[in-house]
Amino acid sequence: YKKNKALDFSLSSVGVQARGRTTILRLNYRNTDEVIWFAYRFATKYLRPQDADDDHVPLVEPESAGRHGPPPVVKLFDSFDLEARYVARIFSRLHEERGTPWGEMCVSYRSRWMGEKLQGALLSERVPMQWLDSAKAKKMFKPDDQTVKLMTMHSSKGLEFPIVAVVGV
């Protein structure tokens, strides 16, 4: 989130005492071991145990429920156009060659211009998609539709998909 939306005071300074009333859920049932450890290794480069205070969550070594899957893949591209076309081709191949249902795929992006380029790339590969680009589109969201879901990172919170492309990072 933008820094200007962050609190400019600590919760404890205004009388909110969360100490002792919070619980850190250590056991992760949602992600595979491969995703959990990828995220943890990434987080350890930017978060430090001393960053924890009343208003910040400490870095906690995760515990996995033991689910497994393919490891995350990181790719670098010379342009966003190349990245969008790559994602569209990979999703098309996953569907055609492996039989992956369209409804199990999601593309998560940060800015509207990225969504526009991704929409064009997916359409050019004839990938059926549902772009959640407006309040009206979000109200019409049908998770079970056999379409690739195209949405912002904020819109994707709380949703689960077996295959996710996070672009433009």
Short mmCIF file of C-alpha atoms in Angstrom, two decimals:
data_model
loop_
_atom_site.label_atom_id
_atom_site.label_comp_id
_atom_site.label_asym_id
_atom_site.label_seq_id
_atom_site.Cartn_x
_atom_site.Cartn_y
_atom_site.Cartn_z
CA TYR A 1 0.00 0.00 0.00
CA LYS A 2 1.04 3.59 -0.45
CA LYS A 3 3.04 4.97 2.43
CA ASN A 4 0.76 8.01 2.76
CA LYS A 5 -2.09 5.67 3.76
CA ALA A 6 -0.09 4.17 6.63
CA LEU A 7 -0.74 5.27 10.18
CA ASP A 8 1.56 8.07 11.31
CA PHE A 9 1.33 6.83 14.91
CA SER A 10 1.58 3.51 16.68
CA LEU A 11 -1.57 1.74 17.82
CA SER A 12 -0.17 1.43 21.33
CA SER A 13 0.32 5.23 21.50
CA VAL A 14 -3.47 5.68 21.26
CA GLY A 15 -4.34 3.02 23.80
CA VAL A 16 -4.80 -0.05 21.61
CA GLN A 17 -3.10 -2.85 23.50
CA ALA A 18 -2.81 -5.85 21.21
CA ARG A 19 0.12 -7.40 23.06
CA GLY A 20 -0.90 -10.80 24.38
CA ARG A 21 -4.09 -10.83 22.31
CA THR A 22 -2.57 -11.65 18.97
CA THR A 23 -1.85 -15.09 17.64
CA ILE A 24 0.71 -15.97 15.01
CA LEU A 25 -0.54 -18.89 12.96
CA ARG A 26 2.58 -20.87 12.21
CA LEU A 27 1.19 -23.91 10.39
CA ASN A 28 0.45 -23.10 6.74
CA TYR A 29 -2.22 -25.23 5.10
CA ARG A 30 -2.80 -23.01 2.06
CA ASN A 31 0.55 -23.18 0.23
CA THR A 32 2.86 -25.96 -0.83
CA ASP A 33 6.28 -26.41 0.79
CA GLU A 34 7.91 -25.08 -2.35
CA VAL A 35 5.91 -21.83 -2.30
CA ILE A 36 6.31 -21.36 1.46
CA TRP A 37 10.10 -21.71 1.41
CA PHE A 38 10.46 -19.55 -1.71
CA ALA A 39 8.50 -16.79 0.03
CA TYR A 40 10.44 -17.21 3.29
CA ARG A 41 13.83 -16.99 1.57
CA PHE A 42 12.64 -13.85 -0.22
CA ALA A 43 11.27 -12.28 2.98
CA THR A 44 14.49 -12.89 4.92
CA LYS A 45 16.29 -10.53 2.53
CA TYR A 46 13.95 -7.65 3.44
CA LEU A 47 12.53 -8.32 6.91
CA ARG A 48 14.50 -8.61 10.11
CA PRO A 49 13.39 -10.03 13.46
CA GLN A 50 14.13 -6.66 15.10
CA ASP A 51 11.49 -5.03 12.83
CA ALA A 52 8.75 -6.56 15.00
CA ASP A 53 6.95 -4.22 17.38
CA ASP A 54 3.34 -3.55 18.45
CA ASP A 55 2.35 -2.60 14.91
CA HIS A 56 4.47 -4.95 12.78
CA VAL A 57 4.38 -8.71 12.44
CA PRO A 58 7.69 -10.45 13.11
CA LEU A 59 9.33 -12.65 10.52
CA VAL A 60 8.37 -16.17 11.56
CA GLU A 61 9.94 -19.31 10.16
CA PRO A 62 7.04 -21.14 8.55
CA GLU A 63 5.79 -24.62 9.26
CA SER A 64 4.20 -26.51 6.42
CA ALA A 65 1.28 -28.91 6.39
CA GLY A 66 3.37 -31.03 4.01
CA ARG A 67 1.67 -30.28 0.70
CA HIS A 68 3.93 -30.39 -2.36
CA GLY A 69 3.84 -28.94 -5.84
CA PRO A 70 6.10 -27.43 -8.46
CA PRO A 71 8.51 -24.73 -7.32
CA PRO A 72 7.78 -21.10 -8.25
CA VAL A 73 9.52 -19.89 -11.39
CA VAL A 74 11.03 -16.41 -11.73
CA LYS A 75 11.67 -15.03 -15.20
CA LEU A 76 13.06 -11.67 -16.27
CA PHE A 77 11.97 -9.96 -19.48
CA ASP A 78 13.27 -7.01 -21.48
CA SER A 79 9.77 -5.51 -21.67
CA PHE A 80 6.32 -5.93 -20.19
CA ASP A 81 4.94 -6.76 -23.65
CA LEU A 82 7.27 -9.79 -23.82
CA GLU A 83 6.21 -10.83 -20.32
CA ALA A 84 2.50 -10.58 -21.15
CA ARG A 85 2.92 -12.64 -24.34
CA TYR A 86 4.96 -15.25 -22.45
CA VAL A 87 2.25 -15.68 -19.79
CA ALA A 88 -0.44 -15.99 -22.47
CA ARG A 89 1.58 -18.66 -24.33
CA ILE A 90 2.37 -20.62 -21.14
CA PHE A 91 -1.27 -20.64 -20.05
CA SER A 92 -2.35 -21.74 -23.53
CA ARG A 93 0.24 -24.57 -23.49
CA LEU A 94 -0.78 -25.68 -19.99
CA HIS A 95 -4.35 -25.99 -21.19
CA GLU A 96 -3.59 -27.67 -24.52
CA GLU A 97 -0.72 -29.96 -23.51
CA ARG A 98 -1.54 -30.80 -19.89
CA GLY A 99 -5.30 -30.35 -19.87
CA THR A 100 -5.17 -27.73 -17.13
CA PRO A 101 -8.64 -26.17 -16.83
CA TRP A 102 -8.78 -22.46 -17.64
CA GLY A 103 -10.56 -21.82 -14.35
CA GLU A 104 -7.49 -22.94 -12.39
CA MET A 105 -5.36 -20.09 -13.75
CA CYS A 106 -5.04 -16.48 -12.64
CA VAL A 107 -2.89 -13.53 -13.70
CA SER A 108 -2.26 -10.94 -11.01
CA TYR A 109 -0.94 -7.49 -11.93
CA ARG A 110 -0.38 -4.13 -10.26
CA SER A 111 -1.51 -1.32 -12.62
CA ARG A 112 -4.36 -0.91 -15.08
CA TRP A 113 -2.02 -0.48 -18.05
CA MET A 114 -0.63 -3.92 -17.25
CA GLY A 115 -4.14 -5.37 -17.27
CA GLU A 116 -4.77 -3.84 -20.68
CA LYS A 117 -1.60 -5.37 -22.15
CA LEU A 118 -2.34 -8.73 -20.54
CA GLN A 119 -5.89 -8.70 -21.90
CA GLY A 120 -4.52 -8.10 -25.41
CA ALA A 121 -1.94 -10.88 -25.08
CA LEU A 122 -4.50 -13.38 -23.74
CA LEU A 123 -6.97 -12.50 -26.49
CA SER A 124 -4.29 -12.91 -29.17
CA GLU A 125 -3.62 -16.46 -27.86
CA ARG A 126 -7.39 -17.13 -27.79
CA VAL A 127 -7.31 -17.68 -24.04
CA PRO A 128 -10.79 -17.29 -22.53
CA MET A 129 -10.61 -14.83 -19.69
CA GLN A 130 -12.59 -12.87 -17.19
CA TRP A 131 -11.04 -9.45 -16.49
CA LEU A 132 -12.08 -8.04 -13.16
CA ASP A 133 -11.31 -4.47 -14.16
CA SER A 134 -14.34 -2.69 -12.71
CA ALA A 135 -16.86 -2.86 -9.88
CA LYS A 136 -19.41 -4.26 -12.35
CA ALA A 137 -17.00 -6.98 -13.53
CA LYS A 138 -16.18 -7.89 -9.91
CA LYS A 139 -19.90 -8.28 -9.11
CA MET A 140 -20.20 -10.65 -12.09
CA PHE A 141 -17.17 -12.69 -10.94
CA LYS A 142 -17.83 -16.40 -11.35
CA PRO A 143 -15.00 -18.45 -9.87
CA ASP A 144 -16.23 -21.66 -11.50
CA ASP A 145 -16.30 -20.24 -15.05
CA GLN A 146 -13.76 -21.91 -17.31
CA THR A 147 -11.86 -18.69 -17.88
CA VAL A 148 -8.49 -17.38 -16.80
CA LYS A 149 -9.03 -14.73 -14.15
CA LEU A 150 -7.21 -11.43 -14.77
CA MET A 151 -7.14 -9.17 -11.69
CA THR A 152 -5.08 -6.78 -9.63
CA MET A 153 -3.00 -8.04 -6.74
CA HIS A 154 -5.44 -6.36 -4.34
CA SER A 155 -8.46 -8.06 -5.93
CA SER A 156 -6.80 -11.47 -5.72
CA LYS A 157 -6.39 -11.41 -1.93
CA GLY A 158 -8.13 -14.34 -0.31
CA LEU A 159 -8.63 -16.24 -3.56
CA GLU A 160 -6.85 -19.47 -4.43
CA PHE A 161 -5.74 -20.78 -7.79
CA PRO A 162 -3.44 -23.73 -8.53
CA ILE A 163 -1.60 -21.68 -11.19
CA VAL A 164 -0.85 -17.98 -10.74
CA ALA A 165 1.29 -15.63 -12.79
CA VAL A 166 2.33 -12.54 -10.81
CA VAL A 167 3.55 -10.08 -13.41
CA GLY A 168 5.41 -6.80 -13.42
CA VAL A 169 7.28 -7.24 -10.15
#
